[in-house]
Amino acid sequence: MPELADPVSSRIAAPVGAPQGATPAPGEVCECDVLVIGGGPAGSTAAALLAERGRDVVMLEKDAHPRFHIGESLLPRNTELFDRLGVREQIAAIGVHKPGAEFVSDRTGKSVHFQFADGLDQAYTYSWQVRRADFDATLFANARTRGARVAERTRVTDVVFGVGGARAHVSAIGPGGEMLSYAPRFVLDASGRDTFLGRKMHSIKANKVHNTAALYGHFRGTVTRTGELAGFITVHLVEDGWFWFIPLPDNVMSVGFVGDQAAFKGRKGTPHELFMARLQASPTVRARMKEAELISDVVSTGNYAYASKIHSGDGYLMIGDAFAFIDPVFSSGVLLAMTSGDLGAGVADTWLDNPVAGRAMARRMERDLRAAMQRISWLIYRINTPALRMLFMAPGNRLRMRDGLISLLAGNIRANWSLVFPVLAFKSIYYVMTLLHRLGVQWQPGAVSTPAAAE
């Protein structure tokens, strides 16, 4: 993923280079139980949990924390993992309180908001919006504190897996350009959108059906939500895509546009020019940007959604974005990454003692993750359809459909019997509305909503 200098100095200091014990001496090989490629949310979660279980873990991060990353809006279900990692208070200290999500329609100029506290899951009813530089550095430091051996500015260049349970050989380049060698019993690929093992194995498949691209940057001076909507993420539903507005600390607003192929087809210009044009093309977005000042570069990212056809094998497992990435319209990226880090730690821990049981656990994990991504992807793939947009802007609560939808938006995307009937009802209404739309029947919802720009 292209990287962007964080426009505001991070409040978290992190050491540069490799702490003692993470870097082998010249000519030596560093042995460990598990080597984690990448120090983002998935890798740091897995490393912390494995170290806590007494495993010898080495985590290699190609960059130095803090570093910019997109994906700044967290979900309530993240909080369960924050508690297990012991970082909830730290995350709250660096974030903006997030009690819900707002959706705005360009077509009608109206908005609807969803309070997480109204969902079926009452265990976790709020989350935070965070500057990812601070967030990732917090998780990385926590893994080190819990006993993982970590190294920054250390890029993995090759992995050769052993045969018959033998250790793998991992080659890396250290902060000073030195060649480093590691011999782990198990490898967790948490390399993010670099998809290190996926590219090595030619297993990455871009989602051609939902092929999107993104443009984004940081601003000051945007119109922010106040009162009961303070801290809400806003999703503006616009032609050929959607915008996110994520309030960050220090009065910074992260603004991004995600569009399908129609949004960019035939368009010429720099990412900055294309982004500015899209901002002006949306009346509800333009109303919030009149006094806005861009304080960062504009970054573009293509081939937004993908998945690896391979998830695991003898002595390795892919977690987080190294395995798959889906459109971030419902802010599920960090939750999926940390969840897969949690599950991946369990697989690695089991595999080290019993490879047969570890393989079976990895297969169950893959089914679980693919099913979770499919649940949220059902909404994602339809977010630009008239029927789903109409349902979002006028959500009824018969059969607790609205409450079930809120629970999905809060991150309850793994198997949950309480959501089955509300979600089935929601999908049924969607299919009926889609059929009516194709037959030319125009149905206008009568739900109460508020003007989007009335701030």
Coordinates of C-alpha atoms in Angstrom, one line a residue:
M1 CA 0.0 0.0 0.0
P2 CA 1.3 3.5 -0.7
E3 CA 2.3 5.3 2.4
L4 CA 1.6 8.8 3.6
A5 CA 3.5 10.8 6.2
D6 CA 1.3 11.3 9.2
P7 CA 0.3 15.0 9.2
V8 CA 0.3 15.3 12.9
S9 CA 3.3 14.2 15.1
S10 CA 2.5 11.0 16.8
R11 CA 2.3 11.0 20.6
I12 CA 3.8 7.5 20.8
A13 CA 7.6 7.1 20.7
A14 CA 8.9 3.7 19.6
P15 CA 12.5 2.6 19.3
V16 CA 14.0 2.2 15.8
G17 CA 15.9 -0.9 14.9
A18 CA 16.0 -4.3 16.5
P19 CA 16.0 -4.7 20.3
Q20 CA 18.6 -7.1 21.7
G21 CA 17.8 -10.7 21.1
A22 CA 15.8 -10.2 17.9
T23 CA 18.8 -9.9 15.6
P24 CA 21.3 -12.7 15.1
A25 CA 25.0 -12.0 15.0
P26 CA 26.7 -12.1 11.6
G27 CA 26.9 -15.6 10.4
E28 CA 24.6 -17.0 13.0
V29 CA 21.0 -18.2 12.7
C30 CA 18.3 -17.1 15.2
E31 CA 16.1 -20.0 16.2
C32 CA 12.6 -19.4 17.5
D33 CA 9.2 -21.1 17.9
V34 CA 7.2 -18.7 15.7
L35 CA 8.4 -16.0 13.4
V36 CA 5.8 -13.3 12.5
I37 CA 6.2 -11.3 9.3
G38 CA 4.8 -7.9 9.9
G39 CA 4.1 -5.8 13.0
G40 CA 0.6 -4.5 12.3
P41 CA -2.6 -5.3 14.2
A42 CA -2.7 -9.0 13.1
G43 CA 1.0 -9.6 13.8
S44 CA 1.2 -7.7 17.0
T45 CA -1.9 -9.5 18.4
A46 CA -0.6 -12.9 17.5
A47 CA 2.9 -12.2 18.8
A48 CA 1.6 -10.9 22.2
L49 CA -0.8 -13.8 22.7
L50 CA 1.9 -16.4 21.8
A51 CA 4.5 -14.8 24.0
E52 CA 2.0 -14.8 26.8
R53 CA 1.6 -18.5 26.4
G54 CA 5.4 -19.0 26.8
R55 CA 6.3 -19.3 23.1
D56 CA 9.6 -17.9 21.8
V57 CA 8.3 -15.4 19.2
V58 CA 10.2 -13.1 16.8
M59 CA 8.3 -10.4 15.0
L60 CA 9.9 -8.6 12.1
E61 CA 8.5 -5.3 10.9
K62 CA 9.8 -3.7 7.6
D63 CA 9.1 -0.1 8.7
A64 CA 9.6 1.7 12.0
H65 CA 6.7 2.6 14.3
P66 CA 5.0 5.0 14.3
R67 CA 4.1 4.8 10.6
F68 CA 1.0 5.9 8.7
H69 CA -1.7 3.4 7.7
I70 CA -5.3 3.7 6.7
G71 CA -8.1 2.0 8.5
E72 CA -8.7 4.4 11.4
S73 CA -12.2 3.5 12.5
L74 CA -12.6 0.6 15.0
L75 CA -15.6 -1.5 15.9
P76 CA -17.1 -2.3 19.3
R77 CA -16.2 -6.0 19.0
N78 CA -12.5 -4.9 18.9
T79 CA -12.8 -4.1 22.6
E80 CA -13.0 -7.7 23.6
L81 CA -9.5 -8.2 22.1
F82 CA -8.3 -5.0 23.7
D83 CA -9.3 -6.3 27.1
R84 CA -7.5 -9.6 26.5
L85 CA -4.4 -7.8 25.4
G86 CA -4.6 -5.4 28.3
V87 CA -4.6 -2.2 26.1
R88 CA -8.2 -0.9 26.4
E89 CA -7.2 2.2 28.4
Q90 CA -4.3 2.9 26.1
I91 CA -6.5 2.8 23.0
A92 CA -9.1 5.0 24.7
A93 CA -6.4 7.6 25.5
I94 CA -5.3 7.9 21.9
G95 CA -8.7 7.7 20.2
V96 CA -11.9 9.6 19.6
H97 CA -14.9 8.0 21.3
K98 CA -17.1 6.4 18.6
P99 CA -20.7 5.6 19.7
G100 CA -22.1 4.8 16.2
A101 CA -22.2 5.3 12.5
E102 CA -24.1 7.8 10.3
F103 CA -25.1 7.2 6.7
V104 CA -25.8 10.1 4.4
S105 CA -27.6 9.9 1.0
D106 CA -26.6 12.2 -1.8
R107 CA -29.8 11.3 -3.6
T108 CA -32.1 12.6 -0.9
G109 CA -29.7 14.9 1.1
K110 CA -30.9 13.1 4.3
S111 CA -29.1 11.0 6.9
V112 CA -29.7 8.2 9.3
H113 CA -27.6 7.2 12.3
F114 CA -27.1 3.9 14.1
Q115 CA -26.2 3.9 17.8
F116 CA -24.2 0.7 18.7
A117 CA -26.0 0.7 22.0
D118 CA -29.2 -0.1 20.2
G119 CA -27.9 -3.4 18.8
L120 CA -28.6 -6.9 19.9
D121 CA -25.1 -7.3 21.5
Q122 CA -25.1 -5.2 24.7
A123 CA -21.6 -6.4 25.8
Y124 CA -19.7 -3.8 23.7
T125 CA -21.6 -0.7 22.7
Y126 CA -18.9 1.8 21.6
S127 CA -15.4 2.0 20.1
W128 CA -12.9 4.6 19.0
Q129 CA -11.5 6.3 15.9
V130 CA -7.7 6.3 16.0
R131 CA -4.7 7.6 14.2
R132 CA -3.3 4.3 13.0
A133 CA 0.3 5.4 13.6
D134 CA -0.4 5.6 17.3
F135 CA -2.7 2.5 17.4
D136 CA -0.3 0.2 15.6
A137 CA 2.6 1.4 17.7
T138 CA 0.6 0.7 20.9
L139 CA -0.1 -2.9 19.8
F140 CA 3.5 -3.4 18.7
A141 CA 4.9 -2.1 22.0
N142 CA 2.5 -4.4 23.9
A143 CA 3.8 -7.4 22.1
R144 CA 7.3 -6.5 23.1
T145 CA 6.2 -5.9 26.7
R146 CA 4.6 -9.3 26.8
G147 CA 7.8 -11.0 25.8
A148 CA 8.0 -11.1 22.0
R149 CA 11.4 -10.4 20.4
V150 CA 10.7 -7.6 17.9
A151 CA 12.7 -5.9 15.2
E152 CA 11.8 -2.9 13.1
R153 CA 13.2 -1.8 9.7
T154 CA 13.8 -5.5 9.1
R155 CA 12.4 -6.7 5.8
V156 CA 11.8 -10.5 5.2
T157 CA 13.1 -11.3 1.7
D158 CA 12.6 -15.1 1.5
V159 CA 11.1 -18.1 3.3
V160 CA 12.1 -21.7 2.6
F161 CA 10.0 -24.2 4.4
G162 CA 11.5 -27.3 5.9
V163 CA 10.4 -30.8 5.0
G164 CA 8.9 -33.3 7.4
G165 CA 8.5 -30.9 10.3
A166 CA 12.0 -29.3 9.9
R167 CA 12.5 -25.7 10.7
A168 CA 11.9 -23.1 8.0
H169 CA 14.7 -20.8 6.9
V170 CA 13.8 -17.1 6.8
S171 CA 16.1 -14.5 5.2
A172 CA 15.8 -10.8 6.1
I173 CA 17.6 -7.5 5.6
G174 CA 18.2 -5.5 8.8
P175 CA 18.2 -1.8 9.5
G176 CA 21.8 -1.4 8.3
G177 CA 21.4 -3.5 5.2
E178 CA 22.9 -6.6 6.9
M179 CA 21.7 -10.1 5.9
L180 CA 19.9 -11.9 8.7
S181 CA 18.9 -15.5 9.1
Y182 CA 16.1 -17.1 11.2
A183 CA 15.0 -20.6 11.8
P184 CA 11.4 -20.8 13.1
R185 CA 9.3 -23.9 13.7
F186 CA 6.3 -22.0 12.4
V187 CA 5.7 -18.8 10.3
L188 CA 2.8 -16.4 10.6
D189 CA 2.5 -14.1 7.6
A190 CA 1.0 -10.8 8.8
S191 CA 2.7 -8.8 6.1
G192 CA -0.6 -6.9 5.3
R193 CA -1.2 -5.8 1.7
D194 CA 2.3 -6.9 0.8
T195 CA 0.9 -10.4 1.0
F196 CA 4.4 -11.9 1.2
L197 CA 3.6 -15.6 1.1
G198 CA 0.5 -15.1 -1.1
R199 CA 2.7 -13.4 -3.8
K200 CA 5.4 -16.0 -3.4
M201 CA 2.9 -18.7 -3.9
H202 CA 0.9 -16.8 -6.6
S203 CA -2.2 -17.4 -4.6
I204 CA -3.6 -13.8 -4.4
K205 CA -6.8 -13.3 -6.4
A206 CA -8.2 -9.8 -6.9
N207 CA -12.0 -9.4 -6.5
K208 CA -13.0 -8.6 -10.1
V209 CA -16.7 -8.5 -9.2
H210 CA -16.1 -5.8 -6.5
N211 CA -13.1 -4.1 -8.0
T212 CA -12.7 -0.8 -6.3
A213 CA -10.1 1.9 -5.7
A214 CA -9.6 4.5 -3.0
L215 CA -8.4 8.1 -2.7
Y216 CA -7.9 9.6 0.7
G217 CA -6.2 12.3 2.8
H218 CA -6.3 14.2 6.1
F219 CA -8.0 17.6 6.6
R220 CA -8.6 20.3 9.1
G221 CA -11.6 22.6 9.1
T222 CA -14.2 20.2 7.9
V223 CA -17.8 20.5 9.3
T224 CA -17.8 18.0 12.1
R225 CA -20.8 16.3 13.8
T226 CA -21.7 17.6 17.3
G227 CA -24.2 16.7 20.0
E228 CA -25.5 13.1 19.9
L229 CA -23.5 12.5 16.6
A230 CA -20.2 13.6 18.0
G231 CA -17.5 11.0 17.3
F232 CA -19.6 9.1 14.7
I233 CA -18.0 7.9 11.5
T234 CA -20.0 9.2 8.5
V235 CA -20.5 7.3 5.3
H236 CA -21.7 9.5 2.4
L237 CA -23.4 7.3 -0.2
V238 CA -22.6 9.0 -3.5
E239 CA -22.7 8.2 -7.2
D240 CA -20.5 5.2 -8.1
G241 CA -19.1 4.8 -4.5
W242 CA -19.0 6.3 -1.0
F243 CA -17.0 8.7 1.2
W244 CA -15.8 8.1 4.7
F245 CA -15.4 11.0 7.3
I246 CA -13.5 9.7 10.3
P247 CA -12.9 12.2 13.2
L248 CA -9.4 11.8 14.6
P249 CA -7.6 13.5 17.6
D250 CA -6.4 17.1 17.3
N251 CA -9.4 18.1 15.1
V252 CA -8.2 16.1 12.1
M253 CA -10.7 14.5 9.8
S254 CA -9.7 11.5 7.7
V255 CA -11.7 11.7 4.4
G256 CA -11.6 9.1 1.7
F257 CA -13.5 8.0 -1.4
V258 CA -13.9 4.4 -2.5
G259 CA -15.3 4.0 -6.0
D260 CA -16.1 1.2 -8.4
Q261 CA -14.7 1.0 -11.9
A262 CA -17.4 3.4 -13.2
A263 CA -16.1 6.1 -10.8
F264 CA -12.6 6.2 -12.4
K265 CA -13.2 5.0 -16.0
G266 CA -11.9 7.6 -18.4
R267 CA -10.9 10.0 -15.7
K268 CA -7.5 11.7 -16.1
G269 CA -5.3 13.6 -13.7
T270 CA -3.2 13.2 -10.6
P271 CA -4.7 11.5 -7.5
H272 CA -5.0 15.0 -5.9
E273 CA -6.9 16.3 -8.9
L274 CA -9.2 13.3 -9.1
F275 CA -9.9 13.5 -5.3
M276 CA -10.7 17.2 -5.4
A277 CA -13.1 16.6 -8.3
R278 CA -14.9 13.9 -6.4
L279 CA -15.2 16.0 -3.3
Q280 CA -16.8 18.8 -5.3
A281 CA -19.1 16.4 -7.2
S282 CA -21.0 15.3 -4.1
P283 CA -23.4 18.0 -2.7
T284 CA -23.4 16.5 0.9
V285 CA -19.6 16.1 1.0
R286 CA -19.0 19.5 -0.6
A287 CA -21.1 21.1 2.1
R288 CA -18.7 19.8 4.8
M289 CA -15.6 20.8 2.9
K290 CA -16.1 24.5 2.3
E291 CA -13.5 25.6 4.9
A292 CA -11.4 22.4 4.8
E293 CA -7.6 22.5 4.5
L294 CA -5.7 19.5 3.2
I295 CA -2.8 18.7 5.6
S296 CA -1.4 15.6 3.9
D297 CA -0.7 14.1 0.6
V298 CA -3.5 12.5 -1.3
V299 CA -2.9 8.8 -1.5
S300 CA -4.5 6.4 -4.0
T301 CA -4.9 2.6 -3.6
G302 CA -6.1 0.2 -6.4
N303 CA -7.2 -3.4 -6.5
Y304 CA -8.8 -2.8 -3.1
A305 CA -10.4 -6.2 -2.4
Y306 CA -8.6 -9.6 -2.7
A307 CA -8.1 -12.9 -1.1
S308 CA -5.6 -15.7 -1.1
K309 CA -6.6 -19.1 -2.4
I310 CA -4.3 -20.6 0.1
H311 CA -4.6 -19.9 3.8
S312 CA -2.2 -22.4 5.5
G313 CA 0.2 -25.2 5.0
D314 CA 2.8 -27.2 6.9
G315 CA 4.5 -24.8 9.2
Y316 CA 2.8 -21.6 8.0
L317 CA -0.4 -19.5 8.2
M318 CA -1.6 -16.2 6.7
I319 CA -3.4 -13.8 8.9
G320 CA -4.9 -10.3 8.5
D321 CA -4.6 -8.5 5.2
A322 CA -1.9 -11.0 4.2
F323 CA -4.8 -13.5 3.7
A324 CA -7.6 -11.2 2.5
F325 CA -8.9 -7.7 2.4
I326 CA -12.4 -6.5 1.8
D327 CA -13.9 -3.0 1.1
P328 CA -13.7 -1.0 4.3
V329 CA -17.1 0.6 4.1
F330 CA -18.2 -1.0 7.4
S331 CA -14.8 -0.6 9.1
S332 CA -14.2 -4.3 9.5
G333 CA -10.5 -4.4 8.5
V334 CA -8.8 -4.0 11.9
L335 CA -11.3 -6.3 13.6
L336 CA -10.8 -9.1 11.0
A337 CA -7.0 -8.6 11.3
M338 CA -6.9 -8.8 15.1
T339 CA -9.4 -11.7 15.1
S340 CA -7.3 -13.7 12.6
G341 CA -4.2 -12.8 14.8
D342 CA -6.0 -14.3 17.8
L343 CA -7.1 -17.4 15.9
G344 CA -3.7 -17.7 14.2
A345 CA -1.9 -17.6 17.6
G346 CA -4.1 -20.5 18.7
V347 CA -3.3 -22.5 15.5
A348 CA 0.5 -21.9 15.9
D349 CA 0.5 -22.8 19.6
T350 CA -1.4 -26.0 18.9
W351 CA 0.7 -26.9 15.8
L352 CA 3.9 -26.6 17.8
D353 CA 2.8 -29.4 20.1
N354 CA 0.7 -31.4 17.7
P355 CA 1.0 -30.7 13.9
V356 CA -2.0 -32.9 13.1
A357 CA -4.3 -31.0 15.5
G358 CA -2.8 -27.7 14.3
R359 CA -3.7 -28.5 10.6
A360 CA -7.3 -29.3 11.6
M361 CA -7.5 -26.1 13.6
A362 CA -6.2 -24.1 10.7
R363 CA -8.9 -25.5 8.4
R364 CA -11.6 -24.6 10.9
M365 CA -10.1 -21.1 11.2
E366 CA -10.2 -20.7 7.5
R367 CA -13.8 -21.7 7.3
D368 CA -14.6 -19.3 10.1
L369 CA -12.8 -16.4 8.6
R370 CA -14.2 -16.9 5.1
A371 CA -17.7 -17.2 6.5
A372 CA -17.3 -14.0 8.5
M373 CA -16.0 -12.1 5.5
Q374 CA -18.9 -13.4 3.5
R375 CA -21.4 -12.2 6.0
I376 CA -20.1 -8.6 5.9
S377 CA -19.4 -8.8 2.1
W378 CA -23.0 -9.5 1.4
L379 CA -23.7 -5.9 2.5
I380 CA -20.5 -4.5 0.9
Y381 CA -21.2 -5.9 -2.5
R382 CA -24.6 -4.3 -2.5
I383 CA -23.8 -0.9 -1.0
N384 CA -24.1 0.8 -4.3
T385 CA -27.5 -0.8 -5.2
P386 CA -30.7 1.4 -5.0
A387 CA -32.5 -1.3 -2.8
L388 CA -29.8 -1.5 -0.2
R389 CA -29.2 2.2 0.0
M390 CA -33.0 2.7 0.4
L391 CA -33.0 0.1 3.3
F392 CA -30.1 1.8 5.0
M393 CA -31.7 5.2 4.8
A394 CA -35.1 3.8 6.1
P395 CA -34.3 0.9 8.4
G396 CA -37.4 -0.7 9.9
N397 CA -37.2 -2.8 13.0
R398 CA -39.8 -5.5 12.3
L399 CA -38.3 -8.8 13.4
R400 CA -35.5 -6.7 14.9
M401 CA -34.0 -6.1 11.5
R402 CA -32.5 -2.7 12.5
D403 CA -31.1 -4.1 15.7
G404 CA -29.6 -7.0 13.8
L405 CA -28.1 -4.6 11.3
I406 CA -26.6 -2.5 14.0
S407 CA -25.0 -5.6 15.5
L408 CA -23.4 -6.4 12.2
L409 CA -22.1 -2.8 12.0
A410 CA -20.7 -3.2 15.5
G411 CA -18.6 -6.2 14.3
N412 CA -20.7 -9.2 15.1
I413 CA -19.7 -11.0 11.9
R414 CA -18.9 -14.4 13.3
A415 CA -21.5 -17.1 13.7
N416 CA -24.2 -15.8 16.1
W417 CA -27.6 -17.4 16.3
S418 CA -29.2 -14.2 17.7
L419 CA -28.6 -12.5 14.3
V420 CA -29.9 -15.3 12.1
F421 CA -33.6 -14.3 11.9
P422 CA -33.1 -10.5 11.8
V423 CA -30.5 -10.8 9.1
L424 CA -32.6 -13.2 7.1
A425 CA -35.5 -10.8 7.3
F426 CA -33.4 -7.9 6.2
K427 CA -32.1 -9.9 3.2
S428 CA -35.6 -11.0 2.3
I429 CA -36.8 -7.4 2.2
Y430 CA -33.8 -6.5 0.1
Y431 CA -34.5 -9.1 -2.5
V432 CA -38.2 -8.1 -2.7
M433 CA -37.2 -4.4 -3.2
T434 CA -34.7 -5.4 -5.8
L435 CA -37.4 -7.3 -7.7
L436 CA -39.8 -4.3 -7.5
H437 CA -37.1 -2.0 -8.7
R438 CA -36.4 -4.2 -11.7
L439 CA -40.1 -4.2 -12.5
G440 CA -40.1 -0.5 -12.4
V441 CA -42.0 -0.1 -9.2
Q442 CA -40.9 3.0 -7.3
W443 CA -41.2 2.6 -3.5
Q444 CA -40.4 5.6 -1.3
P445 CA -39.7 4.8 2.3
G446 CA -41.5 6.9 4.9
A447 CA -38.9 6.7 7.6
V448 CA -38.0 9.9 9.5
S449 CA -34.5 11.1 8.7
T450 CA -32.7 14.4 9.1
P451 CA -30.9 16.7 6.7
A452 CA -27.3 15.6 6.3
A453 CA -25.9 19.1 6.3
A454 CA -27.9 20.4 9.2
E455 CA -25.1 21.0 11.6

